[in-house]
Tab-separated table of C-alpha atoms and ligand atoms in Angstrom:
chain	number	residue	atom	x	y	z
A	1	MET	CA	5.510	9.574	-16.871
A	2	ARG	CA	2.669	10.381	-15.426
A	3	TYR	CA	4.463	12.241	-12.150
A	4	ASP	CA	7.904	14.231	-12.190
A	5	GLN	CA	10.676	11.341	-11.992
A	6	ILE	CA	11.623	10.543	-8.877
A	7	ASP	CA	15.388	11.493	-7.373
A	8	ASN	CA	17.533	8.624	-7.658
A	9	SER	CA	19.204	9.207	-4.472
A	10	LEU	CA	16.191	7.582	-2.901
A	11	PHE	CA	16.684	3.904	-4.815
A	12	ILE	CA	20.717	4.906	-4.761
A	13	GLU	CA	20.273	4.900	-0.675
A	14	ASN	CA	17.798	1.936	-0.728
A	15	ARG	CA	20.037	-0.299	-2.746
A	16	LYS	CA	23.455	0.586	0.289
A	17	LYS	CA	20.684	-0.463	3.131
A	18	PHE	CA	19.800	-3.445	1.409
A	19	ILE	CA	23.419	-4.519	0.508
A	20	ALA	CA	24.751	-3.958	3.977
A	21	GLN	CA	22.560	-6.310	5.759
A	22	MET	CA	23.157	-9.211	2.888
A	23	LYS	CA	25.265	-12.052	3.804
A	24	PRO	CA	28.548	-12.198	2.686
A	25	ASN	CA	29.212	-13.134	-0.875
A	26	THR	CA	25.984	-13.048	-2.397
A	27	ILE	CA	23.744	-12.169	-5.215
A	28	ALA	CA	20.350	-10.556	-4.370
A	29	ILE	CA	18.144	-11.244	-7.496
A	30	LEU	CA	14.924	-9.107	-8.018
A	31	THR	CA	12.321	-9.482	-10.136
A	32	SER	CA	9.162	-8.035	-11.548
A	33	ASN	CA	5.882	-8.607	-11.630
A	34	ASP	CA	4.225	-10.136	-15.189
A	35	VAL	CA	1.635	-8.206	-17.014
A	36	LYS	CA	-1.422	-9.564	-16.188
A	37	HIS	CA	-3.502	-11.579	-18.476
A	38	HIS	CA	-7.603	-11.761	-18.214
A	39	ASN	CA	-9.345	-12.633	-21.412
A	40	ALA	CA	-8.076	-13.098	-24.841
A	41	ASP	CA	-5.783	-11.052	-25.942
A	42	ASP	CA	-6.493	-7.791	-23.530
A	43	VAL	CA	-4.745	-7.251	-20.101
A	44	MET	CA	-5.639	-5.961	-17.045
A	45	GLY	CA	-2.525	-3.766	-16.561
A	46	PHE	CA	0.744	-4.238	-15.297
A	47	THR	CA	1.590	-2.544	-11.849
A	48	GLN	CA	5.164	-3.289	-10.748
A	49	ASN	CA	6.819	-6.024	-7.962
A	50	ASN	CA	7.406	-3.034	-4.441
A	51	ASP	CA	10.812	-4.405	-3.341
A	52	LEU	CA	12.014	-3.719	-7.011
A	53	PHE	CA	10.609	-0.877	-7.138
A	54	TYR	CA	11.730	0.228	-4.233
A	55	LEU	CA	15.690	-0.742	-4.859
A	56	SER	CA	15.374	0.415	-8.465
A	57	GLY	CA	12.872	2.721	-9.305
A	58	ILE	CA	12.215	0.862	-12.749
A	59	ASP	CA	8.226	0.689	-13.533
A	60	GLN	CA	8.006	-1.547	-16.165
A	61	GLU	CA	7.617	-5.148	-16.771
A	62	ASP	CA	10.779	-7.836	-17.905
A	63	THR	CA	13.205	-5.761	-15.342
A	64	ILE	CA	15.518	-7.760	-13.398
A	65	LEU	CA	18.141	-6.242	-10.700
A	66	VAL	CA	20.757	-7.557	-9.713
A	67	LEU	CA	23.188	-6.914	-6.561
A	68	TYR	CA	26.581	-8.514	-6.443
A	69	PRO	CA	28.078	-6.667	-3.534
A	70	ASP	CA	31.302	-8.744	-3.286
A	71	ALA	CA	32.056	-9.034	-7.147
A	72	LEU	CA	35.310	-9.187	-8.160
A	73	LYS	CA	34.144	-7.071	-11.057
A	74	LYS	CA	33.353	-3.464	-10.020
A	75	GLU	CA	30.910	-3.740	-12.767
A	76	ASN	CA	29.391	-6.424	-11.520
A	77	LYS	CA	28.122	-5.402	-8.475
A	78	ALA	CA	24.774	-3.959	-9.849
A	79	MET	CA	23.239	-5.091	-12.504
A	80	LEU	CA	19.717	-3.601	-13.934
A	81	PHE	CA	18.078	-5.882	-16.962
A	82	ILE	CA	15.369	-4.081	-18.518
A	83	LYS	CA	13.358	-5.197	-21.629
A	84	GLU	CA	14.609	-4.982	-25.160
A	85	THR	CA	12.750	-2.588	-27.694
A	86	SER	CA	12.273	-3.758	-30.714
A	87	GLU	CA	9.937	-1.983	-34.262
A	88	LEU	CA	7.183	-4.049	-33.412
A	89	ILE	CA	7.221	-3.263	-29.682
A	90	LYS	CA	7.432	0.233	-31.129
A	91	ILE	CA	4.697	0.333	-33.586
A	92	TRP	CA	2.239	-1.260	-31.150
A	93	ASP	CA	2.985	-0.535	-27.295
A	94	GLY	CA	5.167	3.209	-27.918
A	95	GLU	CA	8.090	3.256	-26.483
A	96	LYS	CA	10.064	1.496	-23.939
A	97	LEU	CA	12.996	3.173	-21.029
A	98	THR	CA	16.510	3.414	-22.838
A	99	LYS	CA	19.922	2.199	-21.180
A	100	GLU	CA	20.110	5.817	-20.568
A	101	GLN	CA	16.442	6.092	-19.164
A	102	ALA	CA	16.976	3.177	-17.241
A	103	GLU	CA	20.112	4.355	-15.428
A	104	ASN	CA	18.576	8.265	-15.048
A	105	ILE	CA	16.456	6.762	-13.504
A	106	SER	CA	17.755	4.317	-10.795
A	107	GLY	CA	21.586	5.157	-10.089
A	108	VAL	CA	22.554	1.777	-11.683
A	109	SER	CA	24.843	2.456	-14.252
A	110	ARG	CA	25.506	-0.962	-15.525
A	111	VAL	CA	22.482	-2.037	-17.900
A	112	GLU	CA	21.821	-4.418	-20.047
A	113	TRP	CA	19.457	-6.428	-22.407
A	114	ASP	CA	17.365	-8.885	-20.429
A	115	LYS	CA	17.702	-11.252	-22.921
A	116	ASP	CA	21.332	-11.857	-21.943
A	117	PHE	CA	20.797	-11.737	-18.153
A	118	GLU	CA	20.971	-15.993	-18.436
A	119	LEU	CA	24.229	-15.810	-19.381
A	120	PHE	CA	25.722	-12.618	-17.560
A	121	LEU	CA	24.461	-14.783	-13.903
A	122	GLN	CA	25.957	-17.721	-14.867
A	123	TYR	CA	29.296	-16.241	-15.206
A	124	MET	CA	28.919	-14.599	-12.024
A	125	ALA	CA	26.907	-17.899	-10.261
A	126	PHE	CA	29.533	-19.664	-9.157
A	127	GLU	CA	32.205	-17.021	-7.940
A	128	ALA	CA	29.068	-16.333	-5.442
A	129	ASP	CA	27.625	-19.012	-1.925
A	130	GLY	CA	24.127	-17.633	-1.854
A	131	PHE	CA	21.574	-16.376	-3.338
A	132	TYR	CA	18.875	-13.604	-2.132
A	133	LEU	CA	14.929	-13.888	-4.031
A	134	GLY	CA	12.128	-12.086	-3.988
A	135	HIS	CA	8.653	-13.965	-2.173
A	136	ASN	CA	5.513	-11.852	-1.715
A	137	GLU	CA	5.886	-13.345	2.114
A	138	HIS	CA	2.782	-10.860	2.999
A	139	ALA	CA	0.321	-13.033	5.540
A	140	LYS	CA	-2.730	-12.053	4.398
A	141	ARG	CA	-1.372	-13.286	0.846
A	142	VAL	CA	-4.110	-15.505	-0.805
A	143	THR	CA	-2.947	-19.085	-1.946
A	144	ASN	CA	-3.630	-19.876	-5.481
A	145	ASN	CA	-2.857	-21.303	-8.408
A	146	GLN	CA	-0.843	-17.794	-9.537
A	147	GLU	CA	2.134	-18.028	-10.025
A	148	THR	CA	4.784	-15.117	-10.362
A	149	LYS	CA	7.493	-14.192	-11.900
A	150	GLN	CA	8.628	-14.301	-8.743
A	151	ASP	CA	7.871	-18.179	-8.199
A	152	ARG	CA	9.277	-19.295	-11.609
A	153	MET	CA	12.848	-17.355	-10.434
A	154	ILE	CA	12.744	-19.378	-7.556
A	155	LYS	CA	12.559	-22.484	-9.753
A	156	TRP	CA	14.408	-21.688	-12.207
A	157	CYS	CA	17.251	-21.098	-9.773
A	158	LYS	CA	17.043	-23.427	-7.757
A	159	GLN	CA	17.251	-25.652	-10.666
A	160	LYS	CA	20.205	-24.614	-12.092
A	161	TYR	CA	22.723	-24.166	-8.632
A	162	PRO	CA	21.006	-26.407	-6.303
A	163	LEU	CA	23.842	-26.096	-4.341
A	164	HIS	CA	24.195	-22.354	-3.729
A	165	ASP	CA	22.661	-21.399	0.256
A	166	TYR	CA	18.979	-19.572	-0.397
A	167	TYR	CA	17.513	-16.094	1.320
A	168	ARG	CA	14.788	-14.389	1.904
A	169	ALA	CA	14.927	-10.998	0.078
A	170	ALA	CA	11.528	-10.205	1.597
A	171	LYS	CA	13.113	-10.661	4.944
A	172	ILE	CA	15.105	-7.617	4.037
A	173	THR	CA	13.068	-5.354	2.950
A	174	ARG	CA	10.664	-5.917	4.949
A	175	ASP	CA	12.682	-4.196	7.897
A	176	LEU	CA	13.674	-1.240	5.484
A	177	ARG	CA	10.174	-0.252	4.042
A	178	PRO	CA	8.226	0.575	6.915
A	179	VAL	CA	10.662	3.202	7.620
A	180	LYS	CA	9.880	5.929	5.029
A	181	SER	CA	12.565	8.470	3.918
A	182	LYS	CA	12.108	12.091	3.258
A	183	ILE	CA	11.510	11.808	-0.347
A	184	GLU	CA	8.260	9.000	0.335
A	185	TYR	CA	6.622	10.415	2.683
A	186	ASP	CA	6.584	13.551	0.731
A	187	LEU	CA	5.539	11.407	-2.409
A	188	ILE	CA	2.384	10.342	0.467
A	189	GLN	CA	1.819	13.792	1.058
A	190	LYS	CA	1.251	14.233	-2.390
A	191	ALA	CA	-1.095	11.873	-2.616
A	192	SER	CA	-3.349	12.495	0.118
A	193	ASN	CA	-3.281	16.035	-0.849
A	194	ILE	CA	-4.654	14.983	-4.114
A	195	SER	CA	-7.376	12.494	-2.117
A	196	VAL	CA	-8.471	15.784	0.170
A	197	ASN	CA	-9.593	17.361	-3.445
A	198	SER	CA	-11.570	13.445	-4.750
A	199	PHE	CA	-13.503	13.774	-1.399
A	200	GLU	CA	-14.869	17.283	-1.326
A	201	SER	CA	-15.833	16.605	-5.380
A	202	VAL	CA	-17.485	13.642	-3.746
A	203	LEU	CA	-19.830	16.157	-0.867
A	204	LYS	CA	-20.557	18.386	-3.536
A	205	ALA	CA	-21.908	15.019	-5.766
A	206	CYS	CA	-23.774	13.417	-3.271
A	207	LYS	CA	-27.714	13.763	-2.540
A	208	PRO	CA	-30.388	10.986	-2.728
A	209	GLY	CA	-31.469	8.516	-5.520
A	210	VAL	CA	-27.508	8.813	-6.428
A	211	LYS	CA	-25.710	5.972	-7.097
A	212	GLU	CA	-22.412	5.010	-5.198
A	213	TYR	CA	-20.996	4.432	-8.456
A	214	GLU	CA	-21.470	8.014	-9.797
A	215	LEU	CA	-19.854	8.796	-6.607
A	216	GLU	CA	-16.691	6.599	-7.415
A	217	ALA	CA	-16.929	8.689	-10.598
A	218	GLU	CA	-15.612	11.695	-9.295
A	219	LEU	CA	-12.825	9.855	-7.164
A	220	ALA	CA	-12.047	8.696	-10.991
A	221	TYR	CA	-12.174	11.794	-12.594
A	222	ASN	CA	-9.838	13.211	-10.032
A	223	LEU	CA	-7.049	10.443	-9.653
A	224	VAL	CA	-6.518	10.911	-13.409
A	225	LYS	CA	-6.779	14.334	-13.544
A	226	THR	CA	-3.802	14.551	-11.252
A	227	GLY	CA	-1.824	11.886	-12.630
A	228	SER	CA	-1.998	9.700	-10.208
A	229	SER	CA	-0.856	5.958	-11.845
A	230	HIS	CA	-4.052	4.292	-10.115
A	231	HIS	CA	-6.452	3.871	-7.146
A	232	ALA	CA	-4.782	2.607	-4.278
A	233	PHE	CA	-7.387	0.139	-4.290
A	234	LYS	CA	-10.547	-0.315	-5.476
A	235	PRO	CA	-13.043	2.104	-3.703
A	236	ILE	CA	-15.252	1.378	-0.629
A	237	ILE	CA	-18.420	3.591	-1.432
A	238	ALA	CA	-20.854	2.127	0.799
A	239	SER	CA	-24.514	3.424	1.578
A	240	GLY	CA	-26.465	2.432	4.590
A	241	LYS	CA	-26.194	-0.797	5.671
A	242	ASN	CA	-23.784	-1.574	2.906
A	243	ALA	CA	-21.304	-0.317	5.476
A	244	CYS	CA	-21.405	-2.913	7.098
A	245	ALA	CA	-19.690	-5.399	4.841
A	246	LEU	CA	-15.927	-4.104	5.251
A	247	HIS	CA	-14.613	-4.821	2.050
A	248	TYR	CA	-18.028	-3.657	-0.177
A	249	ASN	CA	-16.632	-2.549	-3.470
A	250	THR	CA	-19.807	-3.463	-5.883
A	251	ASN	CA	-20.667	-0.025	-5.039
A	252	ASP	CA	-23.487	-0.469	-6.977
A	253	SER	CA	-26.793	0.703	-4.893
A	254	VAL	CA	-28.371	3.349	-4.918
A	255	CYS	CA	-28.068	6.144	-1.587
A	256	ASN	CA	-30.766	7.207	-0.042
A	257	ASP	CA	-31.816	9.789	1.267
A	258	GLY	CA	-31.367	9.360	5.669
A	259	GLU	CA	-28.986	6.934	4.624
A	260	MET	CA	-25.393	7.772	5.849
A	261	ILE	CA	-22.216	7.114	3.182
A	262	LEU	CA	-18.311	5.001	3.972
A	263	LEU	CA	-16.077	6.143	1.415
A	264	ASP	CA	-13.135	4.485	1.979
A	265	PHE	CA	-10.284	4.727	-0.883
A	266	GLY	CA	-7.254	5.714	-2.034
A	267	ILE	CA	-4.191	6.988	-4.148
A	268	CYS	CA	-1.837	5.964	-5.833
A	269	TYR	CA	1.201	8.510	-7.230
A	270	GLY	CA	3.998	8.058	-7.743
A	271	ASN	CA	4.032	4.281	-6.625
A	272	TYR	CA	2.961	5.908	-3.231
A	273	ASN	CA	-0.237	5.752	-1.260
A	274	SER	CA	-2.644	7.494	0.551
A	275	ASP	CA	-5.462	5.401	2.284
A	276	THR	CA	-8.837	7.584	3.993
A	277	THR	CA	-11.893	6.577	5.083
A	278	ARG	CA	-15.042	9.590	5.466
A	279	CYS	CA	-18.117	9.372	6.294
A	280	PHE	CA	-21.570	11.474	4.956
A	281	PRO	CA	-24.892	11.929	5.432
A	282	VAL	CA	-26.633	11.307	2.017
A	283	ASN	CA	-28.905	14.544	2.742
A	284	GLY	CA	-26.023	16.667	3.560
A	285	LYS	CA	-27.807	16.422	7.215
A	286	PHE	CA	-26.385	13.839	10.108
A	287	SER	CA	-29.544	12.699	11.994
A	288	GLU	CA	-29.269	12.133	15.600
A	289	ARG	CA	-28.055	9.007	15.857
A	290	GLN	CA	-26.054	9.232	13.140
A	291	ALA	CA	-24.172	12.101	14.812
A	292	ALA	CA	-23.974	10.398	17.620
A	293	VAL	CA	-21.819	6.939	16.723
A	294	TYR	CA	-19.903	9.573	14.014
A	295	SER	CA	-18.492	11.355	16.718
A	296	SER	CA	-17.606	7.745	19.110
A	297	VAL	CA	-15.390	6.805	16.165
A	298	LEU	CA	-13.872	10.726	15.338
A	299	HIS	CA	-13.141	10.493	19.778
A	300	CYS	CA	-11.613	7.425	18.822
A	301	LEU	CA	-9.269	8.125	15.554
A	302	LYS	CA	-8.250	11.713	17.842
A	303	GLU	CA	-7.557	10.278	21.359
A	304	GLY	CA	-6.867	6.598	19.461
A	305	SER	CA	-3.951	7.898	16.912
A	306	LYS	CA	-1.959	9.680	19.747
A	307	MET	CA	-0.450	6.837	20.019
A	308	ILE	CA	0.645	6.150	17.066
A	309	LYS	CA	4.117	7.099	18.539
A	310	PRO	CA	7.803	5.558	18.724
A	311	GLY	CA	8.058	3.056	21.013
A	312	VAL	CA	3.967	2.116	21.092
A	313	LEU	CA	4.213	-1.793	20.606
A	314	PRO	CA	1.239	-2.001	17.837
A	315	SER	CA	-0.535	-4.894	20.127
A	316	VAL	CA	-0.212	-2.209	22.911
A	317	TYR	CA	-1.856	0.326	20.462
A	318	GLU	CA	-4.659	-2.070	19.485
A	319	LYS	CA	-5.204	-2.467	23.067
A	320	ASN	CA	-5.996	0.935	24.017
A	321	MET	CA	-7.923	1.128	20.897
A	322	ALA	CA	-10.100	-1.678	21.904
A	323	GLY	CA	-10.630	-0.218	25.382
A	324	LEU	CA	-11.722	3.326	23.583
A	325	VAL	CA	-14.302	2.247	21.444
A	326	GLU	CA	-15.536	-0.713	23.918
A	327	ALA	CA	-16.199	2.225	25.858
A	328	GLU	CA	-18.129	4.531	23.075
A	329	LEU	CA	-20.183	1.731	22.793
A	330	ILE	CA	-21.312	1.853	26.136
A	331	LYS	CA	-22.056	5.041	25.325
A	332	LEU	CA	-24.406	4.213	23.103
A	333	ASN	CA	-26.266	1.305	24.298
A	334	LEU	CA	-24.716	-0.933	22.326
A	335	LEU	CA	-23.350	-2.708	24.688
A	336	ASN	CA	-23.743	-3.286	28.401
A	337	ALA	CA	-21.064	-1.548	30.951
A	338	ASP	CA	-22.123	-4.877	33.723
A	339	ASP	CA	-22.021	-7.781	30.599
A	340	VAL	CA	-18.421	-6.143	29.829
A	341	ALA	CA	-17.209	-5.912	33.114
A	342	LYS	CA	-18.247	-10.036	33.296
A	343	GLN	CA	-16.925	-10.641	29.741
A	344	ASP	CA	-14.521	-13.895	29.103
A	345	PRO	CA	-11.246	-11.383	27.946
A	346	GLU	CA	-10.870	-13.859	25.219
A	347	LYS	CA	-14.359	-13.488	23.143
A	348	PRO	CA	-14.624	-9.163	24.154
A	349	LEU	CA	-18.249	-8.175	23.539
A	350	TYR	CA	-17.054	-5.360	21.597
A	351	LYS	CA	-16.536	-7.098	18.420
A	352	LYS	CA	-19.754	-8.023	17.670
A	353	TYR	CA	-19.560	-3.664	16.341
A	354	PHE	CA	-15.750	-3.402	15.883
A	355	MET	CA	-14.159	-6.362	14.309
A	356	HIS	CA	-11.011	-5.175	12.391
A	357	GLY	CA	-7.413	-4.387	13.440
A	358	THR	CA	-6.927	0.017	12.941
A	359	ALA	CA	-3.016	0.610	11.730
A	360	HIS	CA	-1.302	-0.634	9.528
A	361	TYR	CA	1.921	0.124	7.218
A	362	LEU	CA	1.504	2.444	4.384
A	363	GLY	CA	3.863	3.234	1.581
A	364	LEU	CA	4.366	1.254	-1.884
A	365	ASP	CA	1.483	-1.432	-0.921
A	366	VAL	CA	-1.365	-0.344	0.628
A	367	HIS	CA	-1.042	-2.975	3.235
A	368	ASP	CA	2.548	-2.325	3.617
A	369	VAL	CA	5.442	-4.922	4.520
A	370	GLY	CA	6.954	-4.660	7.891
A	371	LEU	CA	6.431	-6.610	11.019
A	372	TYR	CA	3.260	-5.714	13.875
A	373	SER	CA	5.793	-6.945	16.264
A	374	ARG	CA	7.914	-4.387	16.142
A	375	PRO	CA	7.132	-0.983	17.959
A	376	PHE	CA	6.578	1.931	16.741
A	377	GLU	CA	9.598	3.718	15.165
A	378	LYS	CA	10.141	7.825	13.860
A	379	GLY	CA	9.759	8.161	10.020
A	380	MET	CA	7.078	5.110	10.219
A	381	VAL	CA	3.942	5.768	8.421
A	382	LEU	CA	0.874	3.968	9.108
A	383	THR	CA	-3.190	4.744	9.142
A	384	CYS	CA	-5.451	5.009	12.344
A	385	GLU	CA	-8.796	3.879	11.090
A	386	PRO	CA	-11.403	2.991	14.517
A	387	GLY	CA	-14.787	1.715	13.005
A	388	ILE	CA	-18.496	0.358	14.543
A	389	TYR	CA	-21.007	-1.082	12.321
A	390	ILE	CA	-24.470	-1.414	14.053
A	391	PRO	CA	-26.324	-3.600	10.315
A	392	GLU	CA	-29.393	-3.609	12.814
A	393	GLU	CA	-29.424	0.485	12.027
A	394	GLY	CA	-28.166	0.082	8.886
A	395	ILE	CA	-25.403	2.205	9.769
A	396	GLY	CA	-21.428	1.375	9.829
A	397	CYS	CA	-19.370	4.269	10.566
A	398	ARG	CA	-15.578	4.319	10.291
A	399	LEU	CA	-12.588	7.143	10.201
A	400	GLU	CA	-9.453	6.269	8.266
A	401	ASP	CA	-6.445	9.274	8.539
A	402	ASP	CA	-2.308	8.619	7.592
A	403	TYR	CA	0.306	9.133	9.927
A	404	LEU	CA	3.749	9.875	9.748
A	405	ILE	CA	6.186	9.204	12.910
A	406	THR	CA	8.284	11.971	14.143
A	407	GLU	CA	10.541	11.957	17.334
A	408	ASP	CA	7.664	12.292	19.627
A	409	GLY	CA	5.068	12.035	18.515
A	410	ASN	CA	3.342	12.021	14.530
A	411	ILE	CA	1.892	14.303	11.554
A	412	ASN	CA	-1.144	13.322	10.622
A	413	LEU	CA	-0.760	13.551	6.574
A	414	THR	CA	-4.932	13.792	5.635
A	415	ALA	CA	-5.962	16.304	8.089
A	416	ALA	CA	-6.499	18.595	5.372
A	417	MET	CA	-9.600	16.529	4.557
A	418	PRO	CA	-12.660	17.895	6.592
A	419	ILE	CA	-14.033	15.119	9.251
A	420	GLU	CA	-15.854	17.916	11.931
A	421	ILE	CA	-19.595	17.300	11.025
A	422	LYS	CA	-20.271	21.052	11.145
A	423	ASP	CA	-16.891	21.049	8.054
A	424	ILE	CA	-18.531	18.332	6.527
A	425	GLU	CA	-21.975	19.294	6.421
A	426	ALA	CA	-21.242	23.285	5.245
A	427	LEU	CA	-19.741	21.423	2.259
A	428	MET	CA	-22.930	19.545	1.770
A	429	ASN	CA	-24.740	22.281	1.428
A	430	ASN	CA	-22.746	25.469	-0.301
B	501	LIG	N1	-9.205	-0.217	2.864
B	501	LIG	C1	-8.527	-1.030	3.369
B	501	LIG	C2	-8.197	0.113	4.681
B	501	LIG	O1	-8.616	1.278	4.424
B	501	LIG	O2	-7.083	-1.277	5.290
B	502	MN	MN1	-5.917	1.620	5.871
B	503	MN	MN1	-8.583	2.463	4.160
């Protein structure tokens, strides 16, 4: 394991909270993700299913967690099924988790081999009235022909047990996962701290003529060196007008003298993510216009993030943020105040230069699960990421920090990452 083992009280508590929301006499079945293949026998790698991880801490393929809180036998209340290893697996891939290790990581005392899952379930299934099954319910999930292990479990279970009631495990986890416990926000803080060093390395490596991917290499070096699992998402290193494509990530252009770079990246550490954006001039000195746009976005970040506090509805926060950006666009002579006063509220003019939302939950997923109709609460971790994009001037600017909501406000978990113009210029020129 690259990171220090997470205290299993996290997973024990998470299971308690999940079970408290299950209907009487039901069984929850949570599965891992598949190892994804690309060509021939090569694999893209493995990323655990985050609902399974949240409830078990197991970061290995071919894992199934079964929770049956009303089971007659105590030992059937929680069962973990893990991949049975063999001499062949050991020779080719190395060690897999032993039952003892899996028990220690998860706090589940009954651990069995995955090959026995169907048999054990069969013994319990007809005592129960229904099943909770996992499914990816993210609104932006691309629906295509990639069948997941969860999809196969739903198909198999419904075919084998057609007359049971079925419920959505994701409805419970989307309620629980947005509010982080201390162990979780400490991990996000750790990921954030690592990202501060990454950013400073990028600033030092930046000079006219450098390729965007050479700056990406600084991020990759630092994340591997620190025992991070992987990038939180493919990093965006966008110079000049590339920064106006919101999800640009080919990172293959030359960074030219006079351009500004937008760097949006995150660290995944212990399966928890950071997500930050900074902008800086290729040559180490912001032009007057770049500084003006940057200062506008920084003002929106500083003012808008004050709204990330208990009781505020995300829609109200977004409306306020849009108002802040709109006012800055007028100051920057990108919008005319009279036109704004007369605009169709359904088609606000600011959308030409600012076209995305500016707060999302952050945790095991970068765009973490959770409803946006729910007011902000203590313990939630959210990003704040206003931006202004002016393709005709070759300037795209977004600034993004990560905030933990407290009793009456928030803590900026990424405050240590330089953001003031003078600090960025000083780091680039020393
Ligand atoms: N890079 C993804 C985001 O900031 O939400
Ligand atoms: Mn973000
Ligand atoms: Mn981001």
